[in-house]
PDB file of C-alpha atoms and ligand atoms in Angstrom:
ATOM      1  CA  UNK A   1     -16.531  -5.546  -0.313  1.00 93.00           C
ATOM      2  CA  UNK A   2     -13.562  -3.145   0.029  1.00 97.00           C
ATOM      3  CA  UNK A   3     -10.190  -4.489  -0.005  1.00 98.00           C
ATOM      4  CA  UNK A   4      -7.191  -2.454   1.167  1.00 98.00           C
ATOM      5  CA  UNK A   5      -3.635  -3.541   0.382  1.00 98.00           C
ATOM      6  CA  UNK A   6      -0.856  -2.199   2.699  1.00 98.00           C
ATOM      7  CA  UNK A   7       2.779  -3.052   2.842  1.00 98.00           C
ATOM      8  CA  UNK A   8       6.361  -1.496   2.461  1.00 98.00           C
ATOM      9  CA  UNK A   9       7.525  -0.126  -0.854  1.00 98.00           C
ATOM     10  CA  UNK A  10       8.301  -2.978  -3.229  1.00 96.00           C
ATOM     11  CA  UNK A  11       5.555  -5.385  -1.625  1.00 97.00           C
ATOM     12  CA  UNK A  12       3.750  -5.596  -4.868  1.00 96.00           C
ATOM     13  CA  UNK A  13       0.424  -3.993  -3.764  1.00 98.00           C
ATOM     14  CA  UNK A  14      -0.125  -2.380  -7.187  1.00 97.00           C
ATOM     15  CA  UNK A  15       0.469  -5.415  -9.185  1.00 97.00           C
ATOM     16  CA  UNK A  16      -1.667  -7.409  -7.062  1.00 98.00           C
ATOM     17  CA  UNK A  17      -4.572  -4.827  -6.865  1.00 98.00           C
ATOM     18  CA  UNK A  18      -4.664  -4.968 -10.746  1.00 97.00           C
ATOM     19  CA  UNK A  19      -4.757  -8.667 -10.752  1.00 97.00           C
ATOM     20  CA  UNK A  20      -7.550  -8.721  -8.040  1.00 97.00           C
ATOM     21  CA  UNK A  21      -9.511  -6.141  -9.966  1.00 97.00           C
ATOM     22  CA  UNK A  22      -9.967  -8.437 -12.882  1.00 97.00           C
ATOM     23  CA  UNK A  23     -10.509 -11.719 -10.883  1.00 96.00           C
ATOM     24  CA  UNK A  24     -13.102 -10.104  -8.680  1.00 96.00           C
ATOM     25  CA  UNK A  25     -14.601  -7.657 -10.981  1.00 96.00           C
ATOM     26  CA  UNK A  26     -14.188  -4.698  -8.744  1.00 97.00           C
ATOM     27  CA  UNK A  27     -13.169  -1.093  -9.218  1.00 97.00           C
ATOM     28  CA  UNK A  28      -9.418  -0.526  -8.629  1.00 98.00           C
ATOM     29  CA  UNK A  29      -8.039   2.671  -6.933  1.00 98.00           C
ATOM     30  CA  UNK A  30      -4.391   3.335  -6.793  1.00 98.00           C
ATOM     31  CA  UNK A  31      -4.006   5.942  -3.953  1.00 98.00           C
ATOM     32  CA  UNK A  32      -0.644   7.265  -5.237  1.00 98.00           C
ATOM     33  CA  UNK A  33      -2.178   7.784  -8.708  1.00 98.00           C
ATOM     34  CA  UNK A  34      -5.038   9.880  -7.065  1.00 98.00           C
ATOM     35  CA  UNK A  35      -2.599  11.703  -5.092  1.00 98.00           C
ATOM     36  CA  UNK A  36      -0.655  12.473  -8.254  1.00 98.00           C
ATOM     37  CA  UNK A  37      -3.612  13.658 -10.103  1.00 98.00           C
ATOM     38  CA  UNK A  38      -4.629  15.896  -7.361  1.00 98.00           C
ATOM     39  CA  UNK A  39      -1.292  17.308  -7.065  1.00 98.00           C
ATOM     40  CA  UNK A  40      -0.966  18.339 -10.857  1.00 97.00           C
ATOM     41  CA  UNK A  41       2.609  16.782 -10.706  1.00 98.00           C
ATOM     42  CA  UNK A  42       3.608  13.833 -12.753  1.00 98.00           C
ATOM     43  CA  UNK A  43       4.876  11.375 -10.088  1.00 97.00           C
ATOM     44  CA  UNK A  44       5.339  10.942  -6.310  1.00 97.00           C
ATOM     45  CA  UNK A  45       9.013  11.628  -6.781  1.00 97.00           C
ATOM     46  CA  UNK A  46       8.011  15.069  -8.320  1.00 97.00           C
ATOM     47  CA  UNK A  47       5.590  15.824  -5.470  1.00 98.00           C
ATOM     48  CA  UNK A  48       8.454  15.016  -2.897  1.00 98.00           C
ATOM     49  CA  UNK A  49      11.138  16.902  -4.614  1.00 98.00           C
ATOM     50  CA  UNK A  50       9.137  20.086  -5.508  1.00 98.00           C
ATOM     51  CA  UNK A  51       6.322  20.387  -2.999  1.00 98.00           C
ATOM     52  CA  UNK A  52       7.850  18.234   0.108  1.00 98.00           C
ATOM     53  CA  UNK A  53       6.779  15.240   1.794  1.00 98.00           C
ATOM     54  CA  UNK A  54       4.392  17.223   3.982  1.00 98.00           C
ATOM     55  CA  UNK A  55       2.358  18.184   0.864  1.00 98.00           C
ATOM     56  CA  UNK A  56       2.317  14.484  -0.202  1.00 98.00           C
ATOM     57  CA  UNK A  57       0.960  13.355   3.183  1.00 98.00           C
ATOM     58  CA  UNK A  58      -1.778  16.110   3.190  1.00 98.00           C
ATOM     59  CA  UNK A  59      -3.003  14.891  -0.103  1.00 98.00           C
ATOM     60  CA  UNK A  60      -2.703  11.084   1.146  1.00 98.00           C
ATOM     61  CA  UNK A  61      -4.823  12.041   4.046  1.00 98.00           C
ATOM     62  CA  UNK A  62      -7.445  13.803   1.835  1.00 98.00           C
ATOM     63  CA  UNK A  63      -7.608  10.726  -0.398  1.00 98.00           C
ATOM     64  CA  UNK A  64      -7.880   8.249   2.408  1.00 98.00           C
ATOM     65  CA  UNK A  65     -10.819  10.354   3.808  1.00 98.00           C
ATOM     66  CA  UNK A  66     -12.466  10.385   0.480  1.00 98.00           C
ATOM     67  CA  UNK A  67     -12.303   6.510   0.367  1.00 98.00           C
ATOM     68  CA  UNK A  68     -14.149   5.960   3.652  1.00 98.00           C
ATOM     69  CA  UNK A  69     -17.436   5.055   2.294  1.00 97.00           C
ATOM     70  CA  UNK A  70     -16.251   3.444  -0.905  1.00 97.00           C
ATOM     71  CA  UNK A  71     -17.427  -0.137  -1.592  1.00 95.00           C
ATOM     72  CA  UNK A  72     -16.814  -2.871  -4.282  1.00 96.00           C
ATOM     73  CA  UNK A  73     -13.152  -1.654  -4.580  1.00 98.00           C
ATOM     74  CA  UNK A  74      -9.796  -2.792  -4.323  1.00 98.00           C
ATOM     75  CA  UNK A  75      -7.279  -0.119  -3.119  1.00 98.00           C
ATOM     76  CA  UNK A  76      -3.548  -0.087  -3.332  1.00 98.00           C
ATOM     77  CA  UNK A  77      -1.863   2.220  -0.827  1.00 98.00           C
ATOM     78  CA  UNK A  78       1.374   4.079  -0.547  1.00 98.00           C
ATOM     79  CA  UNK A  79       3.843   2.351   1.827  1.00 98.00           C
ATOM     80  CA  UNK A  80       3.572   5.392   4.245  1.00 98.00           C
ATOM     81  CA  UNK A  81      -0.134   5.433   4.734  1.00 98.00           C
ATOM     82  CA  UNK A  82       0.122   3.538   8.071  1.00 98.00           C
ATOM     83  CA  UNK A  83       2.061   6.355   9.614  1.00 98.00           C
ATOM     84  CA  UNK A  84      -1.110   8.315  10.100  1.00 98.00           C
ATOM     85  CA  UNK A  85      -3.768   6.451  12.166  1.00 98.00           C
ATOM     86  CA  UNK A  86      -6.669   8.622  10.739  1.00 98.00           C
ATOM     87  CA  UNK A  87      -5.810   7.257   7.451  1.00 98.00           C
ATOM     88  CA  UNK A  88      -6.158   3.745   8.433  1.00 98.00           C
ATOM     89  CA  UNK A  89      -9.429   4.552  10.304  1.00 98.00           C
ATOM     90  CA  UNK A  90     -10.863   5.894   7.239  1.00 98.00           C
ATOM     91  CA  UNK A  91      -9.606   3.250   4.860  1.00 98.00           C
ATOM     92  CA  UNK A  92     -10.408   0.383   7.151  1.00 98.00           C
ATOM     93  CA  UNK A  93     -14.171   1.411   7.471  1.00 97.00           C
ATOM     94  CA  UNK A  94     -16.290  -1.519   6.123  1.00 96.00           C
ATOM     95  CA  UNK A  95     -13.030  -3.007   4.619  1.00 97.00           C
ATOM     96  CA  UNK A  96     -10.610  -5.893   4.836  1.00 97.00           C
ATOM     97  CA  UNK A  97      -6.943  -4.863   5.230  1.00 98.00           C
ATOM     98  CA  UNK A  98      -4.417  -7.067   3.842  1.00 98.00           C
ATOM     99  CA  UNK A  99      -0.713  -6.803   4.516  1.00 98.00           C
ATOM    100  CA  UNK A 100       1.726  -8.074   1.924  1.00 98.00           C
ATOM    101  CA  UNK A 101       4.481  -8.761   4.088  1.00 98.00           C
ATOM    102  CA  UNK A 102       8.144  -9.244   2.896  1.00 98.00           C
ATOM    103  CA  UNK A 103      11.660  -8.875   3.952  1.00 98.00           C
ATOM    104  CA  UNK A 104      13.543  -5.510   3.436  1.00 98.00           C
ATOM    105  CA  UNK A 105      15.891  -7.371   1.258  1.00 97.00           C
ATOM    106  CA  UNK A 106      13.087  -8.524  -0.987  1.00 97.00           C
ATOM    107  CA  UNK A 107      11.809  -4.946  -1.381  1.00 97.00           C
ATOM    108  CA  UNK A 108      15.251  -3.748  -2.322  1.00 96.00           C
ATOM    109  CA  UNK A 109      15.585  -6.554  -5.076  1.00 95.00           C
ATOM    110  CA  UNK A 110      12.172  -5.736  -6.326  1.00 94.00           C
ATOM    111  CA  UNK A 111      12.591  -1.911  -6.435  1.00 94.00           C
ATOM    112  CA  UNK A 112      14.175  -0.187  -9.357  1.00 86.00           C
ATOM    113  CA  UNK A 113      17.783   1.006  -8.557  1.00 86.00           C
ATOM    114  CA  UNK A 114      17.619   3.678 -11.268  1.00 88.00           C
ATOM    115  CA  UNK A 115      14.228   5.228 -10.268  1.00 89.00           C
ATOM    116  CA  UNK A 116      13.392   4.315  -6.627  1.00 94.00           C
ATOM    117  CA  UNK A 117      10.578   5.910  -4.781  1.00 95.00           C
ATOM    118  CA  UNK A 118      11.825   8.973  -2.988  1.00 97.00           C
ATOM    119  CA  UNK A 119      12.053   7.285   0.311  1.00 97.00           C
ATOM    120  CA  UNK A 120      14.016   4.427  -1.093  1.00 97.00           C
ATOM    121  CA  UNK A 121      16.928   6.607  -2.414  1.00 96.00           C
ATOM    122  CA  UNK A 122      18.876   6.222   0.740  1.00 96.00           C
ATOM    123  CA  UNK A 123      19.133   2.528   1.522  1.00 96.00           C
ATOM    124  CA  UNK A 124      20.002   3.007   5.400  1.00 97.00           C
ATOM    125  CA  UNK A 125      16.988   5.292   5.888  1.00 98.00           C
ATOM    126  CA  UNK A 126      14.758   3.124   4.036  1.00 98.00           C
ATOM    127  CA  UNK A 127      15.736   0.045   6.262  1.00 98.00           C
ATOM    128  CA  UNK A 128      15.085   2.334   9.180  1.00 98.00           C
ATOM    129  CA  UNK A 129      11.607   3.152   7.892  1.00 98.00           C
ATOM    130  CA  UNK A 130      10.937  -0.400   7.292  1.00 98.00           C
ATOM    131  CA  UNK A 131      11.717  -1.360  11.086  1.00 98.00           C
ATOM    132  CA  UNK A 132       9.525   1.571  12.163  1.00 98.00           C
ATOM    133  CA  UNK A 133       6.421   0.439   9.987  1.00 98.00           C
ATOM    134  CA  UNK A 134       6.595  -3.248  10.178  1.00 98.00           C
ATOM    135  CA  UNK A 135       4.779  -3.342  13.476  1.00 98.00           C
ATOM    136  CA  UNK A 136       2.225  -0.786  12.135  1.00 98.00           C
ATOM    137  CA  UNK A 137       1.316  -2.843   9.111  1.00 98.00           C
ATOM    138  CA  UNK A 138       0.837  -5.766  11.472  1.00 98.00           C
ATOM    139  CA  UNK A 139      -1.382  -4.019  13.770  1.00 98.00           C
ATOM    140  CA  UNK A 140      -3.712  -2.620  11.104  1.00 98.00           C
ATOM    141  CA  UNK A 141      -3.918  -5.901   9.311  1.00 98.00           C
ATOM    142  CA  UNK A 142      -6.913  -8.210   9.136  1.00 97.00           C
ATOM    143  CA  UNK A 143      -5.013 -10.756   7.062  1.00 97.00           C
ATOM    144  CA  UNK A 144      -1.256 -11.080   6.699  1.00 98.00           C
ATOM    145  CA  UNK A 145       0.306 -12.741   3.638  1.00 98.00           C
ATOM    146  CA  UNK A 146       4.117 -13.436   3.532  1.00 97.00           C
ATOM    147  CA  UNK A 147       5.144 -12.942  -0.024  1.00 97.00           C
ATOM    148  CA  UNK A 148       8.931 -13.639   0.090  1.00 96.00           C
ATOM    149  CA  UNK A 149       9.667 -16.418  -2.672  1.00 92.00           C
ATOM    150  CA  UNK A 150       6.085 -16.350  -3.927  1.00 96.00           C
ATOM    151  CA  UNK A 151       4.814 -15.402  -7.422  1.00 96.00           C
ATOM    152  CA  UNK A 152       2.174 -13.016  -7.950  1.00 96.00           C
ATOM    153  CA  UNK A 153      -0.417 -15.722  -8.909  1.00 97.00           C
ATOM    154  CA  UNK A 154       0.404 -17.601  -5.835  1.00 97.00           C
ATOM    155  CA  UNK A 155       0.073 -14.536  -3.624  1.00 97.00           C
ATOM    156  CA  UNK A 156      -3.344 -13.844  -5.315  1.00 97.00           C
ATOM    157  CA  UNK A 157      -4.615 -17.475  -4.647  1.00 97.00           C
ATOM    158  CA  UNK A 158      -3.659 -17.052  -0.897  1.00 97.00           C
ATOM    159  CA  UNK A 159      -5.396 -13.549  -0.784  1.00 97.00           C
ATOM    160  CA  UNK A 160      -8.592 -14.971  -2.307  1.00 97.00           C
ATOM    161  CA  UNK A 161      -8.584 -18.125  -0.091  1.00 96.00           C
ATOM    162  CA  UNK A 162      -7.952 -15.930   3.147  1.00 96.00           C
ATOM    163  CA  UNK A 163     -10.605 -13.391   2.298  1.00 95.00           C
ATOM    164  CA  UNK A 164     -13.032 -16.250   1.842  1.00 93.00           C
ATOM    165  CA  UNK A 165     -11.998 -17.675   5.250  1.00 93.00           C
ATOM    166  CA  UNK A 166     -12.153 -14.245   6.895  1.00 90.00           C
ATOM    167  CA  UNK A 167     -15.620 -13.579   5.597  1.00 87.00           C
ATOM    168  CA  UNK A 168     -16.932 -16.855   6.857  1.00 87.00           C
ATOM    169  CA  UNK A 169     -15.617 -16.261  10.334  1.00 87.00           C
ATOM    170  CA  UNK A 170     -16.970 -12.755  10.594  1.00 79.00           C
TER     171      UNK A 170
HETATM  172  C1  LIG B 201       5.817   6.018   0.139  1.00 52.23           C
HETATM  173  C2  LIG B 201       5.624   4.894  -0.711  1.00 52.23           C
HETATM  174  C3  LIG B 201       5.227   5.220  -2.157  1.00 52.23           C
HETATM  175  C4  LIG B 201       4.660   6.623  -2.359  1.00 52.23           C
HETATM  176  C5  LIG B 201       5.446   7.553  -1.683  1.00 52.23           C
HETATM  177  C6  LIG B 201       5.648   7.437  -0.238  1.00 52.23           C
HETATM  178  C7  LIG B 201       6.151   5.559   1.472  1.00 52.23           C
HETATM  179  O1  LIG B 201       4.255   4.112  -2.533  1.00 52.23           O
HETATM  180  O2  LIG B 201       3.412   6.631  -1.546  1.00 52.23           O
HETATM  181  O3  LIG B 201       6.567   7.675  -2.463  1.00 52.23           O
HETATM  182  O4  LIG B 201       6.162   6.518   2.282  1.00 52.23           O
HETATM  183  O5  LIG B 201       6.598   4.432   1.750  1.00 52.23           O
HETATM  184  P1  LIG B 201       4.724   2.714  -2.893  1.00 52.23           P
HETATM  185  O6  LIG B 201       4.698   1.865  -1.561  1.00 52.23           O
HETATM  186  O7  LIG B 201       3.583   2.052  -3.707  1.00 52.23           O
HETATM  187  O8  LIG B 201       6.028   2.551  -3.457  1.00 52.23           O
END
Protein backbone atom coordinates (compact mmCIF):
# COMPACT_ATOMS: atom_id res chain seq x y z
CA UNK A 1 0.00 0.00 0.00
CA UNK A 2 1.05 3.58 -0.71
CA UNK A 3 -0.71 6.35 1.22
CA UNK A 4 -0.34 9.97 0.13
CA UNK A 5 -1.46 12.71 2.53
CA UNK A 6 -2.38 16.03 0.94
CA UNK A 7 -3.81 19.25 2.36
CA UNK A 8 -3.05 22.87 3.11
CA UNK A 9 -0.27 24.07 5.42
CA UNK A 10 -1.28 23.31 8.99
CA UNK A 11 -3.49 20.34 8.03
CA UNK A 12 -1.45 17.98 10.21
CA UNK A 13 -0.08 15.83 7.36
CA UNK A 14 3.29 15.23 9.01
CA UNK A 15 1.89 14.42 12.47
CA UNK A 16 -0.61 11.98 11.01
CA UNK A 17 1.96 10.33 8.74
CA UNK A 18 4.22 9.69 11.74
CA UNK A 19 1.34 8.06 13.60
CA UNK A 20 0.25 5.94 10.62
CA UNK A 21 3.78 4.72 10.10
CA UNK A 22 3.71 3.11 13.54
CA UNK A 23 0.16 1.79 13.42
CA UNK A 24 0.49 0.32 9.92
CA UNK A 25 4.22 -0.62 10.12
CA UNK A 26 5.01 1.24 6.95
CA UNK A 27 7.95 3.29 5.80
CA UNK A 28 7.38 7.05 6.19
CA UNK A 29 8.62 9.69 3.79
CA UNK A 30 8.29 13.41 4.46
CA UNK A 31 8.64 15.04 1.03
CA UNK A 32 9.70 18.39 2.49
CA UNK A 33 12.51 16.68 4.38
CA UNK A 34 13.74 14.89 1.23
CA UNK A 35 13.65 18.21 -0.65
CA UNK A 36 15.62 19.91 2.13
CA UNK A 37 18.22 17.10 2.11
CA UNK A 38 18.61 17.38 -1.67
CA UNK A 39 18.97 21.17 -1.51
CA UNK A 40 21.75 21.19 1.05
CA UNK A 41 19.78 23.85 2.96
CA UNK A 42 18.44 23.50 6.49
CA UNK A 43 14.74 24.24 5.97
CA UNK A 44 12.07 24.98 3.35
CA UNK A 45 12.23 28.59 4.55
CA UNK A 46 15.91 28.74 3.70
CA UNK A 47 15.34 27.27 0.21
CA UNK A 48 12.60 29.83 -0.51
CA UNK A 49 14.68 32.73 0.82
CA UNK A 50 18.04 31.84 -0.70
CA UNK A 51 17.22 29.82 -3.85
CA UNK A 52 13.65 30.92 -4.58
CA UNK A 53 10.33 29.11 -4.80
CA UNK A 54 11.10 27.98 -8.37
CA UNK A 55 14.04 25.92 -7.13
CA UNK A 56 11.90 24.43 -4.36
CA UNK A 57 9.25 23.40 -6.93
CA UNK A 58 11.89 21.81 -9.18
CA UNK A 59 13.14 19.70 -6.30
CA UNK A 60 9.58 18.87 -5.27
CA UNK A 61 8.83 17.61 -8.81
CA UNK A 62 11.98 15.50 -8.78
CA UNK A 63 11.06 13.95 -5.43
CA UNK A 64 7.47 13.23 -6.56
CA UNK A 65 8.87 11.49 -9.65
CA UNK A 66 11.18 9.34 -7.55
CA UNK A 67 8.22 8.24 -5.42
CA UNK A 68 6.16 7.00 -8.38
CA UNK A 69 6.85 3.30 -7.90
CA UNK A 70 7.36 3.28 -4.15
CA UNK A 71 5.24 0.83 -2.10
CA UNK A 72 4.54 0.14 1.59
CA UNK A 73 4.98 3.79 2.39
CA UNK A 74 3.08 6.70 3.89
CA UNK A 75 4.05 10.00 2.28
CA UNK A 76 3.40 13.44 3.73
CA UNK A 77 3.47 16.09 1.02
CA UNK A 78 3.94 19.85 1.14
CA UNK A 79 0.78 21.92 0.71
CA UNK A 80 1.77 23.12 -2.77
CA UNK A 81 2.33 19.72 -4.37
CA UNK A 82 -1.12 19.83 -6.02
CA UNK A 83 -0.22 22.90 -8.09
CA UNK A 84 1.60 20.60 -10.52
CA UNK A 85 -0.53 17.83 -12.02
CA UNK A 86 2.51 15.76 -12.99
CA UNK A 87 3.49 15.62 -9.30
CA UNK A 88 0.09 14.18 -8.48
CA UNK A 89 0.15 11.72 -11.41
CA UNK A 90 3.47 10.40 -10.11
CA UNK A 91 2.46 10.28 -6.45
CA UNK A 92 -0.99 8.79 -7.12
CA UNK A 93 0.40 5.86 -9.11
CA UNK A 94 -0.77 2.73 -7.20
CA UNK A 95 -1.61 4.88 -4.19
CA UNK A 96 -4.51 6.08 -2.05
CA UNK A 97 -4.63 9.85 -1.74
CA UNK A 98 -6.11 11.27 1.44
CA UNK A 99 -7.05 14.93 1.73
CA UNK A 100 -6.92 16.27 5.28
CA UNK A 101 -9.44 19.05 4.91
CA UNK A 102 -9.70 21.95 7.34
CA UNK A 103 -10.80 25.57 7.31
CA UNK A 104 -8.29 28.35 6.70
CA UNK A 105 -8.91 29.52 10.28
CA UNK A 106 -7.90 26.11 11.64
CA UNK A 107 -4.65 26.26 9.65
CA UNK A 108 -3.88 29.72 10.97
CA UNK A 109 -4.40 28.72 14.59
CA UNK A 110 -2.23 25.60 14.16
CA UNK A 111 0.65 27.37 12.41
CA UNK A 112 3.42 28.94 14.46
CA UNK A 113 3.21 32.73 14.31
CA UNK A 114 6.90 33.06 15.11
CA UNK A 115 8.19 30.78 12.39
CA UNK A 116 5.50 30.21 9.75
CA UNK A 117 6.15 28.38 6.47
CA UNK A 118 7.27 30.89 3.78
CA UNK A 119 3.88 31.02 2.08
CA UNK A 120 2.08 31.64 5.36
CA UNK A 121 3.99 34.79 6.27
CA UNK A 122 1.41 37.02 4.58
CA UNK A 123 -2.03 36.03 5.84
CA UNK A 124 -3.97 37.62 2.96
CA UNK A 125 -1.86 35.82 0.34
CA UNK A 126 -2.08 32.57 2.28
CA UNK A 127 -5.87 32.82 2.29
CA UNK A 128 -5.84 33.39 -1.50
CA UNK A 129 -3.68 30.29 -1.93
CA UNK A 130 -6.10 28.31 0.23
CA UNK A 131 -9.00 29.30 -2.03
CA UNK A 132 -7.08 28.36 -5.18
CA UNK A 133 -5.92 25.02 -3.82
CA UNK A 134 -9.00 23.75 -2.02
CA UNK A 135 -10.69 22.48 -5.22
CA UNK A 136 -7.41 20.89 -6.33
CA UNK A 137 -7.03 18.89 -3.10
CA UNK A 138 -10.63 17.72 -3.53
CA UNK A 139 -10.12 16.72 -7.15
CA UNK A 140 -7.01 14.63 -6.45
CA UNK A 141 -8.38 12.94 -3.32
CA UNK A 142 -9.63 9.36 -3.11
CA UNK A 143 -10.69 9.98 0.49
CA UNK A 144 -11.52 13.30 2.19
CA UNK A 145 -11.37 13.64 5.98
CA UNK A 146 -12.69 16.85 7.58
CA UNK A 147 -10.40 17.48 10.49
CA UNK A 148 -11.71 20.71 12.05
CA UNK A 149 -12.30 20.04 15.77
CA UNK A 150 -10.86 16.51 15.63
CA UNK A 151 -7.90 15.29 17.70
CA UNK A 152 -5.06 13.49 15.95
CA UNK A 153 -6.12 10.06 17.28
CA UNK A 154 -9.66 10.62 15.98
CA UNK A 155 -8.33 11.62 12.58
CA UNK A 156 -6.17 8.52 12.48
CA UNK A 157 -9.13 6.26 13.36
CA UNK A 158 -11.19 7.80 10.54
CA UNK A 159 -8.35 7.44 8.05
CA UNK A 160 -7.87 3.77 8.86
CA UNK A 161 -11.56 2.96 8.65
CA UNK A 162 -11.93 4.83 5.35
CA UNK A 163 -8.90 3.10 3.86
CA UNK A 164 -10.46 -0.26 4.76
CA UNK A 165 -13.73 0.75 3.08
CA UNK A 166 -11.91 2.08 0.05
CA UNK A 167 -9.93 -1.12 -0.37
CA UNK A 168 -13.05 -3.30 0.01
CA UNK A 169 -14.78 -1.35 -2.74
CA UNK A 170 -11.93 -1.16 -5.24
C1 LIG B 1 4.29 24.78 0.96
C2 LIG B 1 4.06 24.05 2.09
C3 LIG B 1 5.14 23.54 2.95
C4 LIG B 1 6.42 23.39 2.14
C5 LIG B 1 6.75 24.66 1.43
C6 LIG B 1 5.64 25.08 0.44
C7 LIG B 1 3.13 25.26 0.18
O1 LIG B 1 4.79 22.26 3.52
O2 LIG B 1 6.29 22.34 1.20
O3 LIG B 1 6.96 25.66 2.37
O4 LIG B 1 3.30 25.68 -0.98
O5 LIG B 1 1.98 25.18 0.71
P1 LIG B 1 3.63 22.06 4.62
O6 LIG B 1 2.32 21.98 3.92
O7 LIG B 1 4.00 20.76 5.25
O8 LIG B 1 3.70 23.22 5.56
